Short mmCIF file of C-alpha atoms in Angstrom, two decimals:
data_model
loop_
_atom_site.label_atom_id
_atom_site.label_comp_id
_atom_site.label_asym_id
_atom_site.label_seq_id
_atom_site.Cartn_x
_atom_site.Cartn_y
_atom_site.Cartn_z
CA UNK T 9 104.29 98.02 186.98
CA UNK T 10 103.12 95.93 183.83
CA UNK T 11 104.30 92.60 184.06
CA UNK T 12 106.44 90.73 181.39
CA UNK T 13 103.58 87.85 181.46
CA UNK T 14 101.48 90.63 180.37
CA UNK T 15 103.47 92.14 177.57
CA UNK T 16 103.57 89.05 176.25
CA UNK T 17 100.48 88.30 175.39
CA UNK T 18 99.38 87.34 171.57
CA UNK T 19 96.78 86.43 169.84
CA UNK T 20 98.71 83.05 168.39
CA UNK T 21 100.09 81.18 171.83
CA UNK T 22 103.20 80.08 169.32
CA UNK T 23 103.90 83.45 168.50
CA UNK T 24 103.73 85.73 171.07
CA UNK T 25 104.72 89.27 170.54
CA UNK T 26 108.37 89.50 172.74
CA UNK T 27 109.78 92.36 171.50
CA UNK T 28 109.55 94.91 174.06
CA UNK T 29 111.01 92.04 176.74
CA UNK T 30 113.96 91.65 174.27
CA UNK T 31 114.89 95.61 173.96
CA UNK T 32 114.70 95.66 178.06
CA UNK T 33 116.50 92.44 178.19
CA UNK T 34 119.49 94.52 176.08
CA UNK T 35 119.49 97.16 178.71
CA UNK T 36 120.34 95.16 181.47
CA UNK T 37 123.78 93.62 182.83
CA UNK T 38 123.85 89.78 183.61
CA UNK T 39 122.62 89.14 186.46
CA UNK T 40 119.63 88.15 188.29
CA UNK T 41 116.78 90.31 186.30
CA UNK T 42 118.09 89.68 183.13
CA UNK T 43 117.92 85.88 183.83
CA UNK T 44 114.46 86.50 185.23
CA UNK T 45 113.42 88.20 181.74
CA UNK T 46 114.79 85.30 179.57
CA UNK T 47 113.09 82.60 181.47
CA UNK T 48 109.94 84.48 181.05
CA UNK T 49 110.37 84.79 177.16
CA UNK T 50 111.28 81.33 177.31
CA UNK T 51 108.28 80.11 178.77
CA UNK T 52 106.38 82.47 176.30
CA UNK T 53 107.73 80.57 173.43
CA UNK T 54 107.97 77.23 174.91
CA UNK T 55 104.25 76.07 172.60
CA UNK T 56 106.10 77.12 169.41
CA UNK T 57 109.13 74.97 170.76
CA UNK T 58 107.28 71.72 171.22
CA UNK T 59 105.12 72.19 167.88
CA UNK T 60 108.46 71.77 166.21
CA UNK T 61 109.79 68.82 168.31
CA UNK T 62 106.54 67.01 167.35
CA UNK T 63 107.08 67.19 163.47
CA UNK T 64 110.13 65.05 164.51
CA UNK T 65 108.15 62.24 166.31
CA UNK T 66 107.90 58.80 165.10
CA UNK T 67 111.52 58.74 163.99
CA UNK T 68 112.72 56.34 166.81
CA UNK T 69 113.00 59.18 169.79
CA UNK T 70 110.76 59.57 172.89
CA UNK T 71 108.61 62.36 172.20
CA UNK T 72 109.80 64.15 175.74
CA UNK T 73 113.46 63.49 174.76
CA UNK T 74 112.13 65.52 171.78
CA UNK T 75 110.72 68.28 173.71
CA UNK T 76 113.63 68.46 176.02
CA UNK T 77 115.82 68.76 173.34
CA UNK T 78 114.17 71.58 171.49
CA UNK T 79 113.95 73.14 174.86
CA UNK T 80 117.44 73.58 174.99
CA UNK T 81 117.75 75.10 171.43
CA UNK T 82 114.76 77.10 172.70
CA UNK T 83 117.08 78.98 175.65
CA UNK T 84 120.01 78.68 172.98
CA UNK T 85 118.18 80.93 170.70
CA UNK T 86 116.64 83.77 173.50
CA UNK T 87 120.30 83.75 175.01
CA UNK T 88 121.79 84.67 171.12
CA UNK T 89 119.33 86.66 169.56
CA UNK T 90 120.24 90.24 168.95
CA UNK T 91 117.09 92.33 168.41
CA UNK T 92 118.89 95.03 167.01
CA UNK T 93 119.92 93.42 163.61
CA UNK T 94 116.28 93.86 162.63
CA UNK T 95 114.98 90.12 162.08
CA UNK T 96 112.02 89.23 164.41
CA UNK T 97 112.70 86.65 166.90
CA UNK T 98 110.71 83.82 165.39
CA UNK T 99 112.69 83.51 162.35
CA UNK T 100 115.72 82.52 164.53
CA UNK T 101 114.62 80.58 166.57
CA UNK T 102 112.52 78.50 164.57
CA UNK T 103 115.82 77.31 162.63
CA UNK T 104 118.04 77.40 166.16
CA UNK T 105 115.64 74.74 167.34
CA UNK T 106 115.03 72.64 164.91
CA UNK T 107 118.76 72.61 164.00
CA UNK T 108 119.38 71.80 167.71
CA UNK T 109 116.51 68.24 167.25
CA UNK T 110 118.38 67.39 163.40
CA UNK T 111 122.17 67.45 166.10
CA UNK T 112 120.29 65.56 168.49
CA UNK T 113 119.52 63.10 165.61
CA UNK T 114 122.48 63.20 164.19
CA UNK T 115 124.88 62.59 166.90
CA UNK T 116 122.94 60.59 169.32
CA UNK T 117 120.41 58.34 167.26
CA UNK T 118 122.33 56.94 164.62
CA UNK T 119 122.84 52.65 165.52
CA UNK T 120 126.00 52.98 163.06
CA UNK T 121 128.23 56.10 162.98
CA UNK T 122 128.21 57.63 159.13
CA UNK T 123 129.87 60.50 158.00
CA UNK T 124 127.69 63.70 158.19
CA UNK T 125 127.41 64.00 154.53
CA UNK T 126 125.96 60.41 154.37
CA UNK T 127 123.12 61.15 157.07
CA UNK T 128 122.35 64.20 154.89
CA UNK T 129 121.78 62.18 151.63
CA UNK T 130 120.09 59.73 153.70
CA UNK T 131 117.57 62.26 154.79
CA UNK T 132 117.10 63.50 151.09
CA UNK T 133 116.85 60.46 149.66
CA UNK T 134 114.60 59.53 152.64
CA UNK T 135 112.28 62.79 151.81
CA UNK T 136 112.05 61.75 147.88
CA UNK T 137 110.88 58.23 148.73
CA UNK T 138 107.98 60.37 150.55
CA UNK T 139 107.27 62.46 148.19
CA UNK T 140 106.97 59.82 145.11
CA UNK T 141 105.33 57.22 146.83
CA UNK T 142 101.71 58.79 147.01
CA UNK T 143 100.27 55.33 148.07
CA UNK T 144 101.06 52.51 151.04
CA UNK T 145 100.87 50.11 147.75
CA UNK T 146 103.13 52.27 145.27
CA UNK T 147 106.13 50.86 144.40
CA UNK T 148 109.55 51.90 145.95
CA UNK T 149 110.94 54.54 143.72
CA UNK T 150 114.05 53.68 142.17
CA UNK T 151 117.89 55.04 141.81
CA UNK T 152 116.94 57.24 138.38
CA UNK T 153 113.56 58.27 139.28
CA UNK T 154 114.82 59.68 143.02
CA UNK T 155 118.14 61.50 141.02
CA UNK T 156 115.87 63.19 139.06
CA UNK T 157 113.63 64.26 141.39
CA UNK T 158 116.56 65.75 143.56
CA UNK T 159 119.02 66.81 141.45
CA UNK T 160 121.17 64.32 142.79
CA UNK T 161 123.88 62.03 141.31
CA UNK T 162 122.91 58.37 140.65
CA UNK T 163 125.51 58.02 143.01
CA UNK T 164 124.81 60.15 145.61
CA UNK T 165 121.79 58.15 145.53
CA UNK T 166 122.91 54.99 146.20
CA UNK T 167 124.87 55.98 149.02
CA UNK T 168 122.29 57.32 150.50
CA UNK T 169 119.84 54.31 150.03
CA UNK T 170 122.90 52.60 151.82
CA UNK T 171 122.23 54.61 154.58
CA UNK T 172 119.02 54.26 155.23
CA UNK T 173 119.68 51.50 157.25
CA UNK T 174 122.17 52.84 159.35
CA UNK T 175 119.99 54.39 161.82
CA UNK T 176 119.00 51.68 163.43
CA UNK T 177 120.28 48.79 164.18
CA UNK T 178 119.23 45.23 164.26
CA UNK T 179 120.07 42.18 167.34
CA UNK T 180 121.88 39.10 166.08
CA UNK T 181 119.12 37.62 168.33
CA UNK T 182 116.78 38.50 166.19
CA UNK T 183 115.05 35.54 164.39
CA UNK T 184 114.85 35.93 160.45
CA UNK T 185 111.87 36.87 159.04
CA UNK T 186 109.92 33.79 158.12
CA UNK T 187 112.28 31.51 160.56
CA UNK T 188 110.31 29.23 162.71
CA UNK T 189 112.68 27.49 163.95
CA UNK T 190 114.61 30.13 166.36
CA UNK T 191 117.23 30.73 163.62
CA UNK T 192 118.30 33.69 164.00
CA UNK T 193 120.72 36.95 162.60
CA UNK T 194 124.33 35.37 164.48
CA UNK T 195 123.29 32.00 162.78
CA UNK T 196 124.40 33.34 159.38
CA UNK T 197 127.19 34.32 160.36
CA UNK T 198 130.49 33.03 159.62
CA UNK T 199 133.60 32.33 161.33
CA UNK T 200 136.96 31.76 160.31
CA UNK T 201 137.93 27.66 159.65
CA UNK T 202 140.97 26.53 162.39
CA UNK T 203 141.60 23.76 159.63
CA UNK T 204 142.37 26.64 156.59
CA UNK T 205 145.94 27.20 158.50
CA UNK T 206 146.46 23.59 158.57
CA UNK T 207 146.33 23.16 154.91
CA UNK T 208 148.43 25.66 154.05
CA UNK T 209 151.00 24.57 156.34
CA UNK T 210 150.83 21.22 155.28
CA UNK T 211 150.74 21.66 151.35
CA UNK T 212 153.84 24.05 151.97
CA UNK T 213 155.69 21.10 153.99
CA UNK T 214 154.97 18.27 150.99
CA UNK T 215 157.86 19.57 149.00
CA UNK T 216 160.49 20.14 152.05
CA UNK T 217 159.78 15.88 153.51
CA UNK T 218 159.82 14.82 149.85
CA UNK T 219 163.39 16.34 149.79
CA UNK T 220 164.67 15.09 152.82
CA UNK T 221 166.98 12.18 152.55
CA UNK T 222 165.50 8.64 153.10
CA UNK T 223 166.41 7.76 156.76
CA UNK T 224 165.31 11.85 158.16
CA UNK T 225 161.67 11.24 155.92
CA UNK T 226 161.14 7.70 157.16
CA UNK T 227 161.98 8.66 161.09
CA UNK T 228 159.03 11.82 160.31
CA UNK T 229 157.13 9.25 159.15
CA UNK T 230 157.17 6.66 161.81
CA UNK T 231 157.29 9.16 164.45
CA UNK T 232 154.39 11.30 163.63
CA UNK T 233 152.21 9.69 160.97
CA UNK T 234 152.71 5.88 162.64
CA UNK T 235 153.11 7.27 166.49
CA UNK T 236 155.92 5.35 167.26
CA UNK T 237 157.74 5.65 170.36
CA UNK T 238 161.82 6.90 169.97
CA UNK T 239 162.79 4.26 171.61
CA UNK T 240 161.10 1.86 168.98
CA UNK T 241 161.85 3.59 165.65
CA UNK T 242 165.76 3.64 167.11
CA UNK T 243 165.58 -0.27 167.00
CA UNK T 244 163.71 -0.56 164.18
CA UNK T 245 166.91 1.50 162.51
CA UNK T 246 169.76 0.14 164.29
CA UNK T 247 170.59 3.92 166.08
CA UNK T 248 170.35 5.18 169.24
CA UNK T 249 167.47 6.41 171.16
CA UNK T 250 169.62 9.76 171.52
CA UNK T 251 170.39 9.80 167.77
CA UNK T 252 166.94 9.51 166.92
CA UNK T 253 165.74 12.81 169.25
CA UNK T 254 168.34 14.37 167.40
CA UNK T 255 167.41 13.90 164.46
CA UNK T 256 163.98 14.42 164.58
CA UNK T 257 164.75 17.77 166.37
CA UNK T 258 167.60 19.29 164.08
CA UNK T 259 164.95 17.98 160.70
CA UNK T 260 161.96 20.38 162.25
CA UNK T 261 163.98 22.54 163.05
CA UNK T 262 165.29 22.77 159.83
CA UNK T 263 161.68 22.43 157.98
CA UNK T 264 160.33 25.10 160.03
CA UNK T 265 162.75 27.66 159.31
CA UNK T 266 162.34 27.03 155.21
CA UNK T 267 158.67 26.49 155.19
CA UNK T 268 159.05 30.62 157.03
CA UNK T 269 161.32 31.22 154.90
CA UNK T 270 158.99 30.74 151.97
CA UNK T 271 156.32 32.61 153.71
CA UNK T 272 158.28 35.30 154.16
#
Protein backbone atom coordinates (compact mmCIF):
# COMPACT_ATOMS: atom_id res chain seq x y z
CA UNK A 1 0.00 0.00 0.00
CA UNK A 2 1.24 3.63 -0.96
CA UNK A 3 1.76 5.56 1.96
CA UNK A 4 0.15 9.02 2.74
CA UNK A 5 3.92 10.39 3.30
CA UNK A 6 4.26 9.38 -0.19
CA UNK A 7 1.23 10.90 -1.81
CA UNK A 8 2.23 13.81 -0.45
CA UNK A 9 5.05 14.63 -1.95
CA UNK A 10 5.57 18.12 -3.99
CA UNK A 11 7.84 19.77 -5.65
CA UNK A 12 7.36 23.15 -3.28
CA UNK A 13 7.77 21.68 0.59
CA UNK A 14 5.00 24.65 1.43
CA UNK A 15 2.70 23.36 -0.94
CA UNK A 16 2.41 19.93 -1.09
CA UNK A 17 -0.14 18.34 -3.25
CA UNK A 18 -2.91 16.83 -0.38
CA UNK A 19 -5.70 16.24 -2.29
CA UNK A 20 -6.06 12.66 -2.66
CA UNK A 21 -5.44 12.40 1.48
CA UNK A 22 -8.37 14.90 1.79
CA UNK A 23 -11.02 12.88 -0.56
CA UNK A 24 -9.96 9.57 1.63
CA UNK A 25 -10.04 11.58 4.72
CA UNK A 26 -14.04 12.32 3.61
CA UNK A 27 -14.64 8.65 3.33
CA UNK A 28 -13.86 7.74 6.65
CA UNK A 29 -15.84 7.94 10.12
CA UNK A 30 -14.01 9.62 13.15
CA UNK A 31 -12.02 7.62 14.58
CA UNK A 32 -8.58 6.44 14.81
CA UNK A 33 -7.52 6.44 10.85
CA UNK A 34 -9.08 9.47 10.12
CA UNK A 35 -7.09 11.17 12.96
CA UNK A 36 -4.04 9.33 11.64
CA UNK A 37 -4.69 10.98 8.04
CA UNK A 38 -5.06 14.58 9.41
CA UNK A 39 -1.96 14.51 11.44
CA UNK A 40 -0.17 13.40 8.42
CA UNK A 41 -1.56 16.35 6.23
CA UNK A 42 -0.76 18.39 9.06
CA UNK A 43 2.71 17.65 9.23
CA UNK A 44 2.75 18.00 5.33
CA UNK A 45 1.79 21.56 5.64
CA UNK A 46 3.40 22.40 8.81
CA UNK A 47 6.62 24.55 6.45
CA UNK A 48 3.84 26.65 4.86
CA UNK A 49 2.48 27.17 8.53
CA UNK A 50 5.64 28.57 10.05
CA UNK A 51 6.55 30.71 6.80
CA UNK A 52 3.47 32.64 7.77
CA UNK A 53 4.11 32.87 11.57
CA UNK A 54 7.51 34.38 10.63
CA UNK A 55 6.10 37.41 8.59
CA UNK A 56 4.65 38.18 12.09
CA UNK A 57 8.02 38.23 14.01
CA UNK A 58 9.50 41.23 15.49
CA UNK A 59 6.15 42.52 16.67
CA UNK A 60 6.81 41.84 20.45
CA UNK A 61 5.97 37.80 20.38
CA UNK A 62 8.43 34.86 20.77
CA UNK A 63 8.89 33.53 17.48
CA UNK A 64 7.85 29.77 18.87
CA UNK A 65 4.76 31.32 20.55
CA UNK A 66 4.34 32.33 16.86
CA UNK A 67 4.75 29.00 15.43
CA UNK A 68 2.66 27.35 18.03
CA UNK A 69 0.03 29.54 17.39
CA UNK A 70 -0.21 29.15 13.67
CA UNK A 71 0.04 25.52 14.43
CA UNK A 72 -3.15 25.51 15.91
CA UNK A 73 -4.90 27.45 13.05
CA UNK A 74 -2.91 24.94 10.97
CA UNK A 75 -5.11 21.72 12.52
CA UNK A 76 -8.11 24.32 12.65
CA UNK A 77 -8.04 24.59 8.97
CA UNK A 78 -7.35 20.51 7.91
CA UNK A 79 -10.17 19.70 10.56
CA UNK A 80 -12.75 22.40 8.49
CA UNK A 81 -11.85 22.19 5.07
CA UNK A 82 -14.37 20.62 2.80
CA UNK A 83 -12.70 19.48 -0.44
CA UNK A 84 -15.78 19.16 -2.14
CA UNK A 85 -16.71 22.94 -2.49
CA UNK A 86 -13.98 23.07 -5.11
CA UNK A 87 -11.30 25.61 -3.57
CA UNK A 88 -7.82 23.98 -3.12
CA UNK A 89 -6.70 23.62 0.33
CA UNK A 90 -4.04 26.31 0.39
CA UNK A 91 -6.30 29.12 -0.14
CA UNK A 92 -8.00 28.29 3.22
CA UNK A 93 -5.72 27.72 5.12
CA UNK A 94 -3.42 30.33 4.35
CA UNK A 95 -6.18 32.93 5.67
CA UNK A 96 -7.36 30.30 8.68
CA UNK A 97 -3.82 30.70 9.94
CA UNK A 98 -2.91 33.83 9.67
CA UNK A 99 -6.32 34.96 11.00
CA UNK A 100 -5.66 32.56 13.94
CA UNK A 101 -1.69 34.76 14.64
CA UNK A 102 -3.79 38.52 13.95
CA UNK A 103 -6.50 36.72 17.29
CA UNK A 104 -3.49 35.77 18.98
CA UNK A 105 -2.37 39.45 18.60
CA UNK A 106 -5.29 40.83 19.18
CA UNK A 107 -6.49 39.28 22.30
CA UNK A 108 -3.38 38.36 24.04
CA UNK A 109 -0.65 41.08 23.13
CA UNK A 110 -2.27 44.21 23.52
CA UNK A 111 -0.60 46.12 27.13
CA UNK A 112 -4.03 48.19 27.06
CA UNK A 113 -7.37 46.63 26.04
CA UNK A 114 -8.90 48.76 22.83
CA UNK A 115 -11.87 48.12 21.10
CA UNK A 116 -11.38 45.82 18.02
CA UNK A 117 -12.09 48.52 15.61
CA UNK A 118 -9.27 50.65 17.20
CA UNK A 119 -6.53 47.77 16.84
CA UNK A 120 -7.71 47.60 13.20
CA UNK A 121 -7.05 51.34 12.43
CA UNK A 122 -4.03 50.98 14.40
CA UNK A 123 -2.73 48.34 12.10
CA UNK A 124 -3.71 50.49 8.96
CA UNK A 125 -2.45 53.42 10.05
CA UNK A 126 0.58 51.37 11.25
CA UNK A 127 0.94 49.85 7.48
CA UNK A 128 0.73 53.57 5.84
CA UNK A 129 3.51 54.88 8.09
CA UNK A 130 5.47 51.85 6.27
CA UNK A 131 4.62 52.40 3.20
CA UNK A 132 5.37 56.40 3.08
CA UNK A 133 8.34 56.42 4.97
CA UNK A 134 10.82 54.96 2.26
CA UNK A 135 13.85 56.04 4.45
CA UNK A 136 15.08 55.45 8.39
CA UNK A 137 15.59 59.49 8.04
CA UNK A 138 12.11 60.39 6.31
CA UNK A 139 9.94 62.24 8.21
CA UNK A 140 6.87 60.73 10.07
CA UNK A 141 3.98 61.08 7.74
CA UNK A 142 1.33 63.14 8.96
CA UNK A 143 -2.69 63.01 9.73
CA UNK A 144 -3.62 64.32 5.87
CA UNK A 145 -0.95 62.64 4.04
CA UNK A 146 -1.84 58.95 5.83
CA UNK A 147 -5.97 59.79 5.11
CA UNK A 148 -5.20 60.11 1.78
CA UNK A 149 -3.21 57.39 1.28
CA UNK A 150 -5.93 55.07 2.95
CA UNK A 151 -9.01 56.37 2.25
CA UNK A 152 -9.46 57.01 5.72
CA UNK A 153 -11.11 59.84 7.73
CA UNK A 154 -8.78 62.46 9.32
CA UNK A 155 -10.35 61.06 12.15
CA UNK A 156 -10.11 57.64 11.87
CA UNK A 157 -6.62 58.60 11.67
CA UNK A 158 -6.03 60.07 14.70
CA UNK A 159 -7.54 57.44 16.59
CA UNK A 160 -5.57 55.19 15.28
CA UNK A 161 -2.21 57.12 15.81
CA UNK A 162 -3.69 57.03 19.46
CA UNK A 163 -3.39 53.57 19.35
CA UNK A 164 -0.31 52.93 18.38
CA UNK A 165 0.80 53.04 21.68
CA UNK A 166 -1.48 50.83 23.19
CA UNK A 167 0.27 47.71 22.48
CA UNK A 168 2.70 47.96 24.72
CA UNK A 169 3.05 49.22 27.68
CA UNK A 170 5.56 51.19 29.58
CA UNK A 171 6.90 50.65 33.76
CA UNK A 172 6.42 53.68 35.99
CA UNK A 173 9.98 52.49 36.88
CA UNK A 174 11.13 53.42 33.95
CA UNK A 175 13.55 56.44 34.05
CA UNK A 176 12.67 59.32 31.47
CA UNK A 177 14.51 59.57 28.60
CA UNK A 178 17.37 61.94 29.17
CA UNK A 179 16.89 61.62 33.21
CA UNK A 180 20.10 61.06 34.98
CA UNK A 181 19.09 61.37 38.00
CA UNK A 182 16.79 58.08 38.54
CA UNK A 183 13.64 60.16 37.88
CA UNK A 184 11.47 58.20 36.66
CA UNK A 185 7.60 57.61 34.87
CA UNK A 186 5.61 57.44 38.76
CA UNK A 187 7.63 60.70 39.53
CA UNK A 188 5.31 62.71 37.26
CA UNK A 189 2.68 61.63 38.53
CA UNK A 190 0.23 63.34 40.58
CA UNK A 191 -1.77 62.71 43.53
CA UNK A 192 -4.65 64.21 44.98
CA UNK A 193 -3.81 67.29 47.81
CA UNK A 194 -5.32 66.11 51.60
CA UNK A 195 -5.24 70.02 52.19
CA UNK A 196 -7.88 70.79 48.93
CA UNK A 197 -10.79 69.31 51.38
CA UNK A 198 -9.62 71.47 54.08
CA UNK A 199 -10.13 74.62 52.24
CA UNK A 200 -13.26 74.02 51.12
CA UNK A 201 -14.48 73.12 54.39
CA UNK A 202 -13.08 75.95 55.94
CA UNK A 203 -14.08 78.80 53.38
CA UNK A 204 -17.69 77.20 53.65
CA UNK A 205 -17.52 77.55 57.67
CA UNK A 206 -16.30 81.55 57.50
CA UNK A 207 -19.84 82.66 56.93
CA UNK A 208 -21.68 80.16 59.55
CA UNK A 209 -18.83 81.48 62.87
CA UNK A 210 -19.22 85.02 61.53
CA UNK A 211 -23.01 84.53 62.23
CA UNK A 212 -22.88 83.00 65.39
CA UNK A 213 -23.64 85.19 68.31
CA UNK A 214 -20.65 86.72 70.25
CA UNK A 215 -20.23 84.44 73.35
CA UNK A 216 -20.79 80.77 70.88
CA UNK A 217 -17.86 82.53 68.23
CA UNK A 218 -15.54 83.61 71.03
CA UNK A 219 -15.82 80.00 73.02
CA UNK A 220 -14.85 78.42 69.04
CA UNK A 221 -12.31 80.69 69.16
CA UNK A 222 -10.59 80.13 72.40
CA UNK A 223 -11.23 76.54 72.29
CA UNK A 224 -9.86 75.62 68.99
CA UNK A 225 -7.85 78.47 67.49
CA UNK A 226 -6.20 79.48 71.21
CA UNK A 227 -6.30 75.63 72.65
CA UNK A 228 -7.71 76.46 75.74
CA UNK A 229 -8.72 74.00 78.18
CA UNK A 230 -12.90 73.98 79.12
CA UNK A 231 -12.20 74.36 82.28
CA UNK A 232 -10.25 77.71 81.57
CA UNK A 233 -12.42 79.40 78.90
CA UNK A 234 -15.50 78.61 81.61
CA UNK A 235 -13.62 81.02 84.05
CA UNK A 236 -12.50 83.24 81.75
CA UNK A 237 -16.57 83.67 81.00
CA UNK A 238 -18.03 83.36 84.30
CA UNK A 239 -20.04 79.76 83.20
CA UNK A 240 -19.69 76.47 84.03
CA UNK A 241 -17.31 73.91 82.89
CA UNK A 242 -20.59 71.85 81.91
CA UNK A 243 -22.11 74.88 80.15
CA UNK A 244 -19.19 75.38 78.18
CA UNK A 245 -19.10 71.42 76.71
CA UNK A 246 -22.46 72.23 75.90
CA UNK A 247 -22.11 74.74 74.10
CA UNK A 248 -19.35 73.99 72.14
CA UNK A 249 -21.10 70.64 71.30
CA UNK A 250 -24.77 71.84 70.39
CA UNK A 251 -22.64 75.04 68.06
CA UNK A 252 -20.78 72.06 65.88
CA UNK A 253 -23.32 70.34 65.89
CA UNK A 254 -25.27 72.90 64.55
CA UNK A 255 -22.41 74.20 61.97
CA UNK A 256 -21.97 70.84 60.68
CA UNK A 257 -25.38 70.12 59.76
CA UNK A 258 -25.65 73.72 57.67
CA UNK A 259 -22.24 73.68 56.22
CA UNK A 260 -24.01 69.79 54.70
CA UNK A 261 -26.72 71.35 54.21
CA UNK A 262 -25.15 73.72 51.73
CA UNK A 263 -23.28 70.95 50.16
CA UNK A 264 -26.08 69.19 49.59
Amino acid sequence: MTSVRAQIRHPHEDAPDTSAVFRRIGTLPDGPSKEALREEVVRAWMPMAERLALQFRNRGEATEDLRQVAMLGLVKAVRRYDPDRGSAFESYAVPTVVGEVKRHFRDHLWGLHVPRRVQELRNRVRTAVQELTRAPDDRVPGVAEIAAHTGMSEEDVRVGMEALGSFTTLSLDAELRGADDGYALVDTLGAAEPAYERVVQRESLKPRLRALPEREREILYLRFFCGETQSRIADRMGISQMHVSRLISRTCARLGEQVGADAS
